[in-house]
PDB file of C-alpha atoms in Angstrom:
ATOM      1  CA  MET C1494     -73.645  86.052 180.812  1.00 57.00           C
ATOM      2  CA  LYS C1495     -70.510  85.196 183.045  1.00 78.00           C
ATOM      3  CA  ASN C1496     -66.866  84.792 181.275  1.00 91.00           C
ATOM      4  CA  PHE C1497     -65.154  81.820 182.988  1.00 93.00           C
ATOM      5  CA  PRO C1498     -61.418  80.827 183.413  1.00 96.00           C
ATOM      6  CA  LEU C1499     -59.826  78.028 181.179  1.00 97.00           C
ATOM      7  CA  CYS C1500     -59.685  74.655 183.019  1.00 97.00           C
ATOM      8  CA  ASP C1501     -56.279  72.184 181.947  1.00 98.00           C
ATOM      9  CA  THR C1502     -58.023  68.868 183.350  1.00 98.00           C
ATOM     10  CA  HIS C1503     -55.086  66.603 183.131  1.00 98.00           C
ATOM     11  CA  CYS C1504     -51.675  67.740 183.749  1.00 98.00           C
ATOM     12  CA  HIS C1505     -48.552  66.433 185.721  1.00 98.00           C
ATOM     13  CA  LEU C1506     -46.572  69.353 186.806  1.00 98.00           C
ATOM     14  CA  TYR C1507     -45.719  67.728 189.643  1.00 98.00           C
ATOM     15  CA  VAL C1508     -43.490  65.867 187.749  1.00 98.00           C
ATOM     16  CA  ASP C1509     -38.443  66.764 187.289  1.00 97.00           C
ATOM     17  CA  GLU C1510     -39.736  68.369 184.142  1.00 97.00           C
ATOM     18  CA  PHE C1511     -41.235  70.837 185.558  1.00 98.00           C
ATOM     19  CA  ARG C1512     -38.643  71.676 188.980  1.00 96.00           C
ATOM     20  CA  ASN C1513     -36.649  74.607 187.268  1.00 97.00           C
ATOM     21  CA  ASP C1514     -39.019  77.437 186.157  1.00 98.00           C
ATOM     22  CA  LEU C1515     -41.903  75.951 188.128  1.00 98.00           C
ATOM     23  CA  VAL C1516     -43.447  79.155 189.222  1.00 98.00           C
ATOM     24  CA  ASP C1517     -42.806  80.174 185.775  1.00 98.00           C
ATOM     25  CA  VAL C1518     -44.650  77.773 184.220  1.00 98.00           C
ATOM     26  CA  MET C1519     -47.730  78.819 186.798  1.00 98.00           C
ATOM     27  CA  ASP C1520     -47.604  82.397 186.057  1.00 98.00           C
ATOM     28  CA  ARG C1521     -47.377  81.676 182.597  1.00 98.00           C
ATOM     29  CA  ALA C1522     -50.693  79.336 182.547  1.00 98.00           C
ATOM     30  CA  VAL C1523     -52.054  82.286 185.245  1.00 98.00           C
ATOM     31  CA  HIS C1524     -51.460  85.132 182.009  1.00 98.00           C
ATOM     32  CA  ALA C1525     -53.075  82.689 179.773  1.00 98.00           C
ATOM     33  CA  ASN C1526     -56.417  82.486 181.952  1.00 97.00           C
ATOM     34  CA  VAL C1527     -56.138  79.021 183.462  1.00 98.00           C
ATOM     35  CA  ARG C1528     -57.047  78.901 187.219  1.00 96.00           C
ATOM     36  CA  GLU C1529     -57.589  75.107 187.618  1.00 96.00           C
ATOM     37  CA  ILE C1530     -55.387  72.369 187.075  1.00 98.00           C
ATOM     38  CA  PHE C1531     -55.960  68.231 188.100  1.00 98.00           C
ATOM     39  CA  LEU C1532     -53.780  66.766 189.260  1.00 98.00           C
ATOM     40  CA  PRO C1533     -54.187  62.959 187.745  1.00 98.00           C
ATOM     41  CA  ALA C1534     -51.701  60.679 190.096  1.00 98.00           C
ATOM     42  CA  ILE C1535     -49.100  58.369 188.477  1.00 98.00           C
ATOM     43  CA  ASP C1536     -48.722  56.466 191.549  1.00 97.00           C
ATOM     44  CA  LEU C1537     -48.293  57.076 195.460  1.00 96.00           C
ATOM     45  CA  ALA C1538     -44.731  59.102 194.974  1.00 96.00           C
ATOM     46  CA  SER C1539     -46.768  61.795 192.560  1.00 98.00           C
ATOM     47  CA  MET C1540     -49.702  61.885 195.798  1.00 97.00           C
ATOM     48  CA  GLU C1541     -47.115  63.074 197.470  1.00 96.00           C
ATOM     49  CA  ALA C1542     -45.380  65.846 196.090  1.00 97.00           C
ATOM     50  CA  MET C1543     -48.642  66.836 193.934  1.00 96.00           C
ATOM     51  CA  GLY C1544     -50.001  68.568 197.198  1.00 93.00           C
ATOM     52  CA  ALA C1545     -46.845  70.377 197.499  1.00 95.00           C
ATOM     53  CA  LEU C1546     -47.947  72.903 194.896  1.00 97.00           C
ATOM     54  CA  ASP C1547     -49.323  76.464 195.167  1.00 96.00           C
ATOM     55  CA  HIS C1548     -50.000  79.236 193.670  1.00 97.00           C
ATOM     56  CA  GLU C1549     -52.483  81.945 194.701  1.00 96.00           C
ATOM     57  CA  GLN C1550     -54.477  82.540 191.487  1.00 97.00           C
ATOM     58  CA  ILE C1551     -55.062  78.546 190.599  1.00 97.00           C
ATOM     59  CA  ARG C1552     -56.734  76.299 192.818  1.00 96.00           C
ATOM     60  CA  PHE C1553     -55.203  72.780 192.197  1.00 97.00           C
ATOM     61  CA  HIS C1554     -57.339  69.526 192.628  1.00 98.00           C
ATOM     62  CA  SER C1555     -55.469  66.149 193.709  1.00 98.00           C
ATOM     63  CA  MET C1556     -56.432  63.430 191.868  1.00 98.00           C
ATOM     64  CA  ALA C1557     -55.386  59.060 193.616  1.00 98.00           C
ATOM     65  CA  GLY C1558     -54.886  56.320 191.514  1.00 98.00           C
ATOM     66  CA  LEU C1559     -51.421  53.795 189.560  1.00 98.00           C
ATOM     67  CA  HIS C1560     -50.947  54.460 185.785  1.00 98.00           C
ATOM     68  CA  PRO C1561     -51.561  51.107 183.842  1.00 97.00           C
ATOM     69  CA  CYS C1562     -47.980  51.448 183.033  1.00 95.00           C
ATOM     70  CA  GLU C1563     -46.795  51.025 187.073  1.00 95.00           C
ATOM     71  CA  VAL C1564     -48.954  48.038 186.815  1.00 94.00           C
ATOM     72  CA  LYS C1565     -46.111  45.570 185.961  1.00 84.00           C
ATOM     73  CA  GLY C1566     -46.221  42.875 188.775  1.00 81.00           C
ATOM     74  CA  GLU C1567     -48.284  42.289 192.135  1.00 83.00           C
ATOM     75  CA  VAL C1568     -49.489  45.704 192.973  1.00 93.00           C
ATOM     76  CA  ALA C1569     -51.956  44.643 195.499  1.00 94.00           C
ATOM     77  CA  SER C1570     -50.151  46.237 198.747  1.00 95.00           C
ATOM     78  CA  VAL C1571     -49.919  49.744 196.365  1.00 96.00           C
ATOM     79  CA  LEU C1572     -53.905  49.748 195.544  1.00 97.00           C
ATOM     80  CA  ASP C1573     -54.406  48.940 199.838  1.00 97.00           C
ATOM     81  CA  ARG C1574     -52.187  52.328 200.549  1.00 97.00           C
ATOM     82  CA  ILE C1575     -53.817  54.587 197.559  1.00 98.00           C
ATOM     83  CA  GLU C1576     -57.034  53.359 198.922  1.00 98.00           C
ATOM     84  CA  GLU C1577     -56.140  55.461 201.854  1.00 98.00           C
ATOM     85  CA  TRP C1578     -55.991  58.429 200.313  1.00 98.00           C
ATOM     86  CA  ILE C1579     -60.044  58.065 198.130  1.00 98.00           C
ATOM     87  CA  ASP C1580     -62.033  59.516 200.554  1.00 96.00           C
ATOM     88  CA  ARG C1581     -59.756  62.596 201.502  1.00 97.00           C
ATOM     89  CA  PRO C1582     -61.251  65.245 200.918  1.00 96.00           C
ATOM     90  CA  ASP C1583     -58.525  66.988 198.269  1.00 96.00           C
ATOM     91  CA  VAL C1584     -58.957  64.645 195.884  1.00 98.00           C
ATOM     92  CA  ILE C1585     -61.553  64.972 193.793  1.00 98.00           C
ATOM     93  CA  ALA C1586     -61.283  61.704 191.644  1.00 98.00           C
ATOM     94  CA  VAL C1587     -59.424  58.002 190.885  1.00 98.00           C
ATOM     95  CA  GLY C1588     -56.333  57.869 188.399  1.00 97.00           C
ATOM     96  CA  GLU C1589     -55.755  58.055 186.278  1.00 98.00           C
ATOM     97  CA  SER C1590     -56.118  54.657 185.819  1.00 98.00           C
ATOM     98  CA  GLY C1591     -56.929  52.017 182.680  1.00 98.00           C
ATOM     99  CA  LEU C1592     -55.034  50.344 180.211  1.00 98.00           C
ATOM    100  CA  ASP C1593     -52.248  50.819 177.711  1.00 97.00           C
ATOM    101  CA  TYR C1594     -50.865  48.542 175.617  1.00 97.00           C
ATOM    102  CA  TYR C1595     -47.903  50.727 173.529  1.00 94.00           C
ATOM    103  CA  TRP C1596     -45.767  49.692 175.609  1.00 88.00           C
ATOM    104  CA  SER C1597     -46.409  45.939 176.451  1.00 87.00           C
ATOM    105  CA  LYS C1598     -49.139  43.617 176.481  1.00 91.00           C
ATOM    106  CA  ASP C1599     -47.495  41.088 179.122  1.00 90.00           C
ATOM    107  CA  HIS C1600     -49.233  42.979 182.324  1.00 91.00           C
ATOM    108  CA  VAL C1601     -53.085  43.232 180.413  1.00 95.00           C
ATOM    109  CA  GLY C1602     -55.048  40.917 183.291  1.00 95.00           C
ATOM    110  CA  ILE C1603     -53.000  42.721 186.219  1.00 96.00           C
ATOM    111  CA  GLN C1604     -53.889  46.313 184.755  1.00 97.00           C
ATOM    112  CA  LYS C1605     -57.959  44.659 184.083  1.00 97.00           C
ATOM    113  CA  LYS C1606     -57.256  43.867 187.867  1.00 97.00           C
ATOM    114  CA  SER C1607     -55.983  47.163 188.595  1.00 98.00           C
ATOM    115  CA  LEU C1608     -58.718  49.066 186.423  1.00 98.00           C
ATOM    116  CA  ARG C1609     -61.684  46.908 187.949  1.00 98.00           C
ATOM    117  CA  ARG C1610     -60.723  48.014 191.406  1.00 98.00           C
ATOM    118  CA  HIS C1611     -60.385  51.425 190.691  1.00 98.00           C
ATOM    119  CA  CYS C1612     -64.174  51.423 189.183  1.00 98.00           C
ATOM    120  CA  HIS C1613     -65.078  49.533 192.208  1.00 98.00           C
ATOM    121  CA  TRP C1614     -63.448  53.521 194.510  1.00 98.00           C
ATOM    122  CA  ALA C1615     -64.840  55.217 192.038  1.00 98.00           C
ATOM    123  CA  ARG C1616     -68.217  53.437 192.131  1.00 98.00           C
ATOM    124  CA  GLU C1617     -68.002  53.561 196.379  1.00 98.00           C
ATOM    125  CA  SER C1618     -66.968  56.933 196.762  1.00 98.00           C
ATOM    126  CA  GLY C1619     -68.896  59.302 194.006  1.00 98.00           C
ATOM    127  CA  LYS C1620     -65.656  60.431 192.374  1.00 98.00           C
ATOM    128  CA  PRO C1621     -65.476  60.065 188.588  1.00 98.00           C
ATOM    129  CA  ILE C1622     -62.573  58.223 187.685  1.00 98.00           C
ATOM    130  CA  VAL C1623     -59.675  59.496 184.986  1.00 98.00           C
ATOM    131  CA  LEU C1624     -59.213  56.637 182.022  1.00 98.00           C
ATOM    132  CA  HIS C1625     -56.258  56.429 179.975  1.00 98.00           C
ATOM    133  CA  ASN C1626     -56.334  54.615 176.726  1.00 98.00           C
ATOM    134  CA  ARG C1627     -53.456  53.332 174.593  1.00 97.00           C
ATOM    135  CA  ASP C1628     -54.669  51.171 171.926  1.00 97.00           C
ATOM    136  CA  SER C1629     -57.057  49.353 173.957  1.00 98.00           C
ATOM    137  CA  THR C1630     -60.207  50.983 173.383  1.00 98.00           C
ATOM    138  CA  THR C1631     -61.970  48.234 172.627  1.00 98.00           C
ATOM    139  CA  ASP C1632     -61.215  46.650 176.039  1.00 98.00           C
ATOM    140  CA  LEU C1633     -61.246  49.525 178.270  1.00 98.00           C
ATOM    141  CA  LEU C1634     -65.161  50.273 177.164  1.00 98.00           C
ATOM    142  CA  ASP C1635     -65.851  46.382 177.089  1.00 98.00           C
ATOM    143  CA  LEU C1636     -64.723  47.214 180.975  1.00 98.00           C
ATOM    144  CA  ILE C1637     -65.986  50.470 181.708  1.00 98.00           C
ATOM    145  CA  GLU C1638     -69.815  48.309 180.568  1.00 98.00           C
ATOM    146  CA  GLU C1639     -69.470  45.754 182.920  1.00 98.00           C
ATOM    147  CA  GLU C1640     -68.098  47.749 185.508  1.00 98.00           C
ATOM    148  CA  GLN C1641     -71.719  50.762 185.258  1.00 98.00           C
ATOM    149  CA  ASP C1642     -73.979  50.363 187.500  1.00 98.00           C
ATOM    150  CA  GLY C1643     -75.454  53.103 187.326  1.00 97.00           C
ATOM    151  CA  ARG C1644     -73.069  54.743 189.375  1.00 98.00           C
ATOM    152  CA  LEU C1645     -69.663  54.979 187.387  1.00 98.00           C
ATOM    153  CA  THR C1646     -68.434  58.609 185.588  1.00 98.00           C
ATOM    154  CA  GLY C1647     -65.215  59.849 184.083  1.00 98.00           C
ATOM    155  CA  VAL C1648     -63.505  61.255 181.727  1.00 98.00           C
ATOM    156  CA  TRP C1649     -61.240  59.487 178.372  1.00 98.00           C
ATOM    157  CA  HIS C1650     -58.299  61.173 178.820  1.00 98.00           C
ATOM    158  CA  CYS C1651     -56.945  62.163 175.671  1.00 98.00           C
ATOM    159  CA  PHE C1652     -59.591  60.932 173.484  1.00 98.00           C
ATOM    160  CA  THR C1653     -58.382  59.948 169.754  1.00 97.00           C
ATOM    161  CA  GLY C1654     -61.030  57.321 169.379  1.00 97.00           C
ATOM    162  CA  THR C1655     -63.784  57.240 166.269  1.00 98.00           C
ATOM    163  CA  MET C1656     -67.802  58.957 166.350  1.00 98.00           C
ATOM    164  CA  GLU C1657     -68.572  55.299 166.547  1.00 98.00           C
ATOM    165  CA  GLU C1658     -66.471  55.113 169.736  1.00 98.00           C
ATOM    166  CA  ALA C1659     -66.970  58.532 171.543  1.00 98.00           C
ATOM    167  CA  LYS C1660     -70.819  58.003 171.120  1.00 98.00           C
ATOM    168  CA  ARG C1661     -70.576  54.708 173.184  1.00 98.00           C
ATOM    169  CA  ALA C1662     -67.923  55.915 175.925  1.00 98.00           C
ATOM    170  CA  MET C1663     -70.652  58.772 175.915  1.00 98.00           C
ATOM    171  CA  ALA C1664     -73.594  56.948 176.869  1.00 98.00           C
ATOM    172  CA  LEU C1665     -71.245  54.594 178.910  1.00 98.00           C
ATOM    173  CA  GLY C1666     -71.815  58.097 181.382  1.00 98.00           C
ATOM    174  CA  LEU C1667     -67.943  59.313 179.937  1.00 98.00           C
ATOM    175  CA  TYR C1668     -66.766  62.693 178.835  1.00 98.00           C
ATOM    176  CA  LEU C1669     -64.196  62.964 176.197  1.00 98.00           C
ATOM    177  CA  GLY C1670     -60.612  65.329 177.141  1.00 98.00           C
ATOM    178  CA  VAL C1671     -59.573  67.273 174.116  1.00 98.00           C
ATOM    179  CA  GLY C1672     -55.790  68.052 174.366  1.00 98.00           C
ATOM    180  CA  GLY C1673     -52.906  68.387 172.528  1.00 98.00           C
ATOM    181  CA  VAL C1674     -53.576  65.551 170.148  1.00 98.00           C
ATOM    182  CA  SER C1675     -56.908  66.993 168.316  1.00 98.00           C
ATOM    183  CA  THR C1676     -54.665  70.162 167.131  1.00 98.00           C
ATOM    184  CA  PHE C1677     -52.621  67.530 165.105  1.00 98.00           C
ATOM    185  CA  LYS C1678     -52.495  67.607 161.328  1.00 93.00           C
ATOM    186  CA  ASN C1679     -52.828  64.577 160.271  1.00 93.00           C
ATOM    187  CA  SER C1680     -54.265  62.805 163.867  1.00 95.00           C
ATOM    188  CA  GLY C1681     -57.984  63.016 162.803  1.00 96.00           C
ATOM    189  CA  VAL C1682     -59.271  63.737 166.228  1.00 97.00           C
ATOM    190  CA  GLY C1683     -59.826  67.226 165.398  1.00 97.00           C
ATOM    191  CA  GLU C1684     -62.225  66.367 162.600  1.00 97.00           C
ATOM    192  CA  VAL C1685     -64.123  63.810 165.198  1.00 98.00           C
ATOM    193  CA  VAL C1686     -64.368  66.523 168.114  1.00 98.00           C
ATOM    194  CA  ALA C1687     -65.476  69.219 165.552  1.00 98.00           C
ATOM    195  CA  ASP C1688     -68.763  66.590 165.938  1.00 98.00           C
ATOM    196  CA  LEU C1689     -69.232  65.985 169.271  1.00 98.00           C
ATOM    197  CA  PRO C1690     -71.230  67.682 171.487  1.00 98.00           C
ATOM    198  CA  LEU C1691     -69.215  70.659 173.231  1.00 98.00           C
ATOM    199  CA  ASP C1692     -71.551  69.430 176.634  1.00 98.00           C
ATOM    200  CA  ARG C1693     -69.093  66.499 177.099  1.00 98.00           C
ATOM    201  CA  LEU C1694     -65.901  68.119 176.214  1.00 98.00           C
ATOM    202  CA  LEU C1695     -63.057  68.566 178.403  1.00 98.00           C
ATOM    203  CA  LEU C1696     -59.969  70.351 177.734  1.00 98.00           C
ATOM    204  CA  GLU C1697     -56.498  68.931 179.086  1.00 98.00           C
ATOM    205  CA  THR C1698     -52.672  69.789 178.257  1.00 98.00           C
ATOM    206  CA  ASP C1699     -51.376  66.220 179.753  1.00 98.00           C
ATOM    207  CA  ALA C1700     -48.318  68.150 180.331  1.00 98.00           C
ATOM    208  CA  PRO C1701     -45.511  67.825 179.699  1.00 98.00           C
ATOM    209  CA  TRP C1702     -46.215  65.837 177.111  1.00 98.00           C
ATOM    210  CA  LEU C1703     -48.280  66.211 173.700  1.00 98.00           C
ATOM    211  CA  SER C1704     -47.822  70.197 173.288  1.00 98.00           C
ATOM    212  CA  PRO C1705     -50.168  71.355 170.661  1.00 98.00           C
ATOM    213  CA  VAL C1706     -49.173  72.903 167.329  1.00 97.00           C
ATOM    214  CA  PRO C1707     -47.781  75.517 166.810  1.00 96.00           C
ATOM    215  CA  HIS C1708     -45.493  74.342 170.039  1.00 97.00           C
ATOM    216  CA  ARG C1709     -45.712  70.459 168.892  1.00 96.00           C
ATOM    217  CA  GLY C1710     -42.036  68.171 170.252  1.00 95.00           C
ATOM    218  CA  GLU C1711     -41.166  70.749 173.330  1.00 98.00           C
ATOM    219  CA  ARG C1712     -42.530  70.659 176.820  1.00 98.00           C
ATOM    220  CA  ASN C1713     -45.706  71.057 177.214  1.00 98.00           C
ATOM    221  CA  GLU C1714     -47.558  72.654 179.939  1.00 98.00           C
ATOM    222  CA  PRO C1715     -51.225  73.969 181.372  1.00 98.00           C
ATOM    223  CA  CYS C1716     -50.807  77.231 179.238  1.00 98.00           C
ATOM    224  CA  ARG C1717     -50.819  75.775 176.114  1.00 98.00           C
ATOM    225  CA  ILE C1718     -54.353  75.449 177.382  1.00 98.00           C
ATOM    226  CA  ALA C1719     -55.458  78.304 175.541  1.00 98.00           C
ATOM    227  CA  ASP C1720     -54.390  76.466 172.163  1.00 98.00           C
ATOM    228  CA  ILE C1721     -56.707  73.738 172.615  1.00 98.00           C
ATOM    229  CA  ALA C1722     -58.874  75.495 173.369  1.00 98.00           C
ATOM    230  CA  ARG C1723     -58.395  78.259 170.210  1.00 98.00           C
ATOM    231  CA  ASN C1724     -58.318  75.126 167.796  1.00 98.00           C
ATOM    232  CA  LEU C1725     -61.250  73.869 169.305  1.00 98.00           C
ATOM    233  CA  ALA C1726     -63.462  77.118 168.682  1.00 98.00           C
ATOM    234  CA  GLU C1727     -61.658  77.549 164.844  1.00 98.00           C
ATOM    235  CA  ARG C1728     -63.223  73.510 164.102  1.00 98.00           C
ATOM    236  CA  LYS C1729     -66.568  74.689 165.866  1.00 98.00           C
ATOM    237  CA  GLY C1730     -67.354  77.800 164.398  1.00 98.00           C
ATOM    238  CA  ILE C1731     -67.614  79.496 167.784  1.00 98.00           C
ATOM    239  CA  SER C1732     -65.796  81.864 170.076  1.00 97.00           C
ATOM    240  CA  MET C1733     -62.851  80.742 172.014  1.00 97.00           C
ATOM    241  CA  GLN C1734     -64.872  81.672 175.852  1.00 97.00           C
ATOM    242  CA  GLU C1735     -68.049  80.132 174.400  1.00 98.00           C
ATOM    243  CA  VAL C1736     -65.259  77.037 174.833  1.00 98.00           C
ATOM    244  CA  ALA C1737     -63.796  77.953 177.848  1.00 97.00           C
ATOM    245  CA  ASN C1738     -67.014  79.199 179.339  1.00 97.00           C
ATOM    246  CA  GLN C1739     -68.965  75.014 178.965  1.00 97.00           C
ATOM    247  CA  THR C1740     -65.717  73.038 179.121  1.00 98.00           C
ATOM    248  CA  THR C1741     -65.149  74.420 182.088  1.00 96.00           C
ATOM    249  CA  ARG C1742     -69.192  74.169 183.741  1.00 96.00           C
ATOM    250  CA  ASN C1743     -68.263  70.351 182.387  1.00 97.00           C
ATOM    251  CA  ALA C1744     -65.200  70.392 184.601  1.00 97.00           C
ATOM    252  CA  TRP C1745     -67.288  71.643 187.381  1.00 96.00           C
ATOM    253  CA  ARG C1746     -70.323  69.295 186.756  1.00 97.00           C
ATOM    254  CA  LEU C1747     -68.090  66.430 186.405  1.00 98.00           C
ATOM    255  CA  PHE C1748     -65.281  67.258 189.664  1.00 97.00           C
ATOM    256  CA  ARG C1749     -68.679  67.855 192.015  1.00 95.00           C
ATOM    257  CA  LEU C1750     -66.968  71.653 192.234  1.00 92.00           C
ATOM    258  CA  ASP C1751     -69.880  74.140 191.915  1.00 67.00           C
ATOM    259  CA  SER C1752     -72.188  72.570 194.505  1.00 43.00           C
ATOM    260  CA  LYS C1753     -68.360  71.333 196.514  1.00 43.00           C
ATOM    261  CA  ASP C1754     -66.560  74.543 196.099  1.00 50.00           C
ATOM    262  CA  GLY C1755     -69.796  76.972 195.769  1.00 42.00           C
ATOM    263  CA  GLN C1756     -69.034  77.427 192.247  1.00 47.00           C
ATOM    264  CA  PRO C1757     -71.075  78.000 189.599  1.00 42.00           C
TER     265      PRO C1757
END
């Protein structure tokens, strides 16, 4: 049976935090057997910036969307411009979009309106949606349930929910993104993901944020997907390679890279 490399399915490698040592960061990722890095968008500028990333041993996959924390007023014109990117062949997903009530609830209505538009793009394009959720789980899943017509697929990025919330999300067609928080001792997330089906999980760093144990508090980077995979393997009582094999297959399946790019 072929062993597959690791995928980092959510990484903001284009941000300023990597400006001074980007080549070294990518080389460390390769050394950790990371060969696929997925780049969620924050705004239009980030969509332009991710196109400049290049490494001969890493495949980069771009997304298009507007982060909910960037939805602070009338954004119709910005969304109109983002929509022009959705059908580009190099854009493999819509997002990240979603709801964020942690920083402010002043723009909830606009965030929901933006998220519905992202859902529309995902359904019409056949591309998965990448969902940001912070302190908004019930509203987020309610909205996805309303938007789900059988065509919507995607991932709950940075899953931090309960088992009941995970089951509801999976029933709605979502995968669950397992990141650094799953390694935190008192988060409770590790115990939940240990009991979730491996074929519905994706690995992600959300770098440069949410670095896993034993690097918590430091800048995160793609090579630390190995720490997340190792932690998940230990919790499930399986090998790290089994985690790598299945989660990479999951990523290829969700983002349709198997048929599109000739992957197994």
